[in-house]
Amino acid sequence: MAPVLLLLVLLAEAASDLIEVTMDPGDDATLPCRAADSSIRAVEWSRPDLQPDYVLLYRDGRPDPYHQHLSFRDRVDLVDRDLKDGDVSLTLKNVNINDTGTYECRVAPGVSRRKKRAVIDSEPIRIIRLKVTGEVVSLWVFFYRLQVR
């Protein structure tokens, strides 16, 4: 009986790490993530269903756009670039239906060391499911409806 109870507790803890966020198109989303250690070498936000999967790679005190998926260029940033208190939350501007997906936050602790390899080999410290819903009114549809009447 004890192993089953332990398994249920572990499953409950894993489920609590998943956050679901629902936004309307055009809104700015903040995806929360906090590292246990305030000494951070690099931050990686990714979406495993994309290629490349990087939403944001932040290292050496600045974003690295070379590895970033094109759909997120100039639309994402860290809430606090100083990474105070381990806050590595992501701001995603002007969300649209294509932003719906599962986002993973990873952190490389320690002092910044320049590395050519961009991958952080660790489990995500936060997983967020973003869902963009709501209607976007198209002017063409509005105009078409006016002509039909």
Coordinates of C-alpha atoms in Angstrom, one line a residue:
M1 CA 0.0 0.0 0.0
A2 CA 2.8 2.4 0.8
P3 CA 4.4 2.3 -2.8
V4 CA 1.0 3.2 -4.3
L5 CA 0.6 6.1 -1.9
L6 CA 4.1 7.3 -2.8
L7 CA 3.3 7.1 -6.5
L8 CA 0.2 9.2 -6.0
V9 CA 2.1 11.8 -4.1
L10 CA 4.8 12.0 -6.9
L11 CA 2.1 12.2 -9.6
A12 CA 0.4 15.0 -7.7
E13 CA 3.7 16.9 -7.4
A14 CA 4.4 16.5 -11.1
A15 CA 0.9 17.7 -12.0
S16 CA 1.3 20.8 -9.8
D17 CA 4.4 21.9 -11.8
L18 CA 2.2 22.3 -14.9
I19 CA 0.5 25.7 -15.3
E20 CA -2.2 26.4 -17.8
V21 CA -2.6 30.0 -19.1
T22 CA -5.4 31.1 -21.4
M23 CA -5.1 34.4 -23.3
D24 CA -6.9 36.3 -26.0
P25 CA -5.2 37.1 -29.3
G26 CA -3.3 40.4 -29.1
D27 CA -2.7 40.2 -25.4
D28 CA 0.8 40.0 -23.8
A29 CA 1.4 36.8 -21.8
T30 CA 3.7 36.4 -18.9
L31 CA 4.8 32.8 -18.4
P32 CA 6.0 32.5 -14.8
C33 CA 9.2 30.6 -13.9
R34 CA 11.6 30.9 -10.9
A35 CA 14.9 29.2 -10.4
A36 CA 15.8 27.9 -6.9
D37 CA 19.3 29.4 -7.2
S38 CA 19.7 33.1 -7.9
S39 CA 23.1 32.5 -9.5
I40 CA 22.1 31.8 -13.2
R41 CA 24.4 31.2 -16.1
A42 CA 21.8 30.7 -18.8
V43 CA 18.0 30.6 -19.3
E44 CA 16.2 28.6 -22.0
W45 CA 12.6 28.8 -22.9
S46 CA 11.6 26.2 -25.5
R47 CA 8.6 24.6 -27.2
P48 CA 9.3 21.0 -28.1
D49 CA 6.8 20.9 -31.0
L50 CA 8.8 23.6 -33.0
Q51 CA 12.0 23.3 -34.9
P52 CA 14.2 25.0 -33.8
D53 CA 12.5 24.7 -30.4
Y54 CA 14.0 27.8 -28.7
V55 CA 11.5 30.5 -27.8
L56 CA 14.3 32.4 -26.0
L57 CA 17.9 31.6 -25.1
Y58 CA 19.5 34.0 -22.7
R59 CA 23.1 33.7 -21.8
D60 CA 26.1 36.0 -21.0
G61 CA 23.6 38.7 -20.0
R62 CA 21.7 39.0 -23.3
P63 CA 19.4 37.1 -25.6
D64 CA 20.9 34.8 -28.3
P65 CA 18.7 35.3 -31.4
Y66 CA 20.8 32.9 -33.5
H67 CA 19.1 29.8 -32.0
Q68 CA 15.6 31.3 -31.7
H69 CA 12.5 30.2 -33.7
L70 CA 11.7 33.0 -36.1
S71 CA 8.0 33.4 -35.0
F72 CA 9.3 34.7 -31.6
R73 CA 11.8 37.2 -32.8
D74 CA 11.2 40.7 -31.3
R75 CA 8.2 39.3 -29.3
V76 CA 9.8 37.7 -26.3
D77 CA 11.9 38.9 -23.4
L78 CA 12.6 38.0 -19.8
V79 CA 10.5 39.9 -17.3
D80 CA 13.7 40.8 -15.4
R81 CA 16.9 40.6 -17.3
D82 CA 18.8 41.0 -14.1
L83 CA 17.3 37.6 -13.0
K84 CA 16.8 39.0 -9.5
D85 CA 15.8 36.3 -7.0
G86 CA 15.9 33.7 -9.7
D87 CA 13.0 35.2 -11.7
V88 CA 13.3 33.9 -15.2
S89 CA 9.6 34.5 -16.2
L90 CA 9.0 35.1 -19.9
T91 CA 6.9 37.9 -21.6
L92 CA 5.4 37.0 -24.9
K93 CA 4.0 40.0 -26.7
N94 CA 0.9 40.1 -29.0
V95 CA 0.0 36.4 -28.7
N96 CA -1.8 34.7 -31.5
I97 CA -3.3 31.3 -32.1
N98 CA 0.0 29.9 -33.3
D99 CA 1.5 30.6 -29.9
T100 CA -0.8 27.9 -28.4
G101 CA 1.5 25.1 -27.1
T102 CA 3.6 23.7 -24.2
Y103 CA 6.5 25.9 -23.1
E104 CA 9.4 24.6 -21.0
C105 CA 11.7 26.7 -18.8
R106 CA 15.2 25.5 -18.1
V107 CA 18.0 27.2 -16.2
A108 CA 21.8 26.5 -16.0
P109 CA 22.9 27.6 -12.6
G110 CA 26.4 29.0 -11.9
V111 CA 28.6 31.7 -13.1
S112 CA 28.5 32.6 -16.8
R113 CA 31.0 30.7 -18.9
R114 CA 31.0 31.1 -22.6
K115 CA 30.1 27.9 -24.3
K116 CA 29.3 27.3 -28.0
R117 CA 26.7 24.7 -27.2
A118 CA 23.3 26.3 -26.5
V119 CA 21.6 23.2 -25.0
I120 CA 20.9 23.1 -21.2
D121 CA 20.8 19.4 -20.3
S122 CA 18.4 19.4 -17.5
E123 CA 14.7 18.7 -16.8
P124 CA 12.4 21.7 -17.1
I125 CA 11.8 23.6 -13.8
R126 CA 8.4 24.8 -15.1
I127 CA 6.1 23.6 -17.9
I128 CA 3.3 25.9 -19.0
R129 CA 0.5 25.1 -21.4
L130 CA -0.5 28.3 -23.2
K131 CA -3.8 28.4 -25.0
V132 CA -4.8 31.4 -27.1
T133 CA -8.5 31.6 -27.6
G134 CA -11.1 34.1 -28.6
E135 CA -12.2 35.6 -31.9
V136 CA -10.2 38.0 -34.0
V137 CA -12.6 40.1 -36.0
S138 CA -11.6 40.2 -39.6
L139 CA -12.4 43.4 -41.5
W140 CA -13.0 41.4 -44.7
V141 CA -15.7 39.2 -42.9
F142 CA -17.3 42.4 -41.5
F143 CA -17.3 44.0 -44.9
Y144 CA -18.7 40.8 -46.6
R145 CA -21.5 40.6 -44.1
L146 CA -22.4 44.3 -44.8
Q147 CA -22.7 43.6 -48.5
V148 CA -24.8 40.4 -48.0
R149 CA -27.6 42.2 -46.1

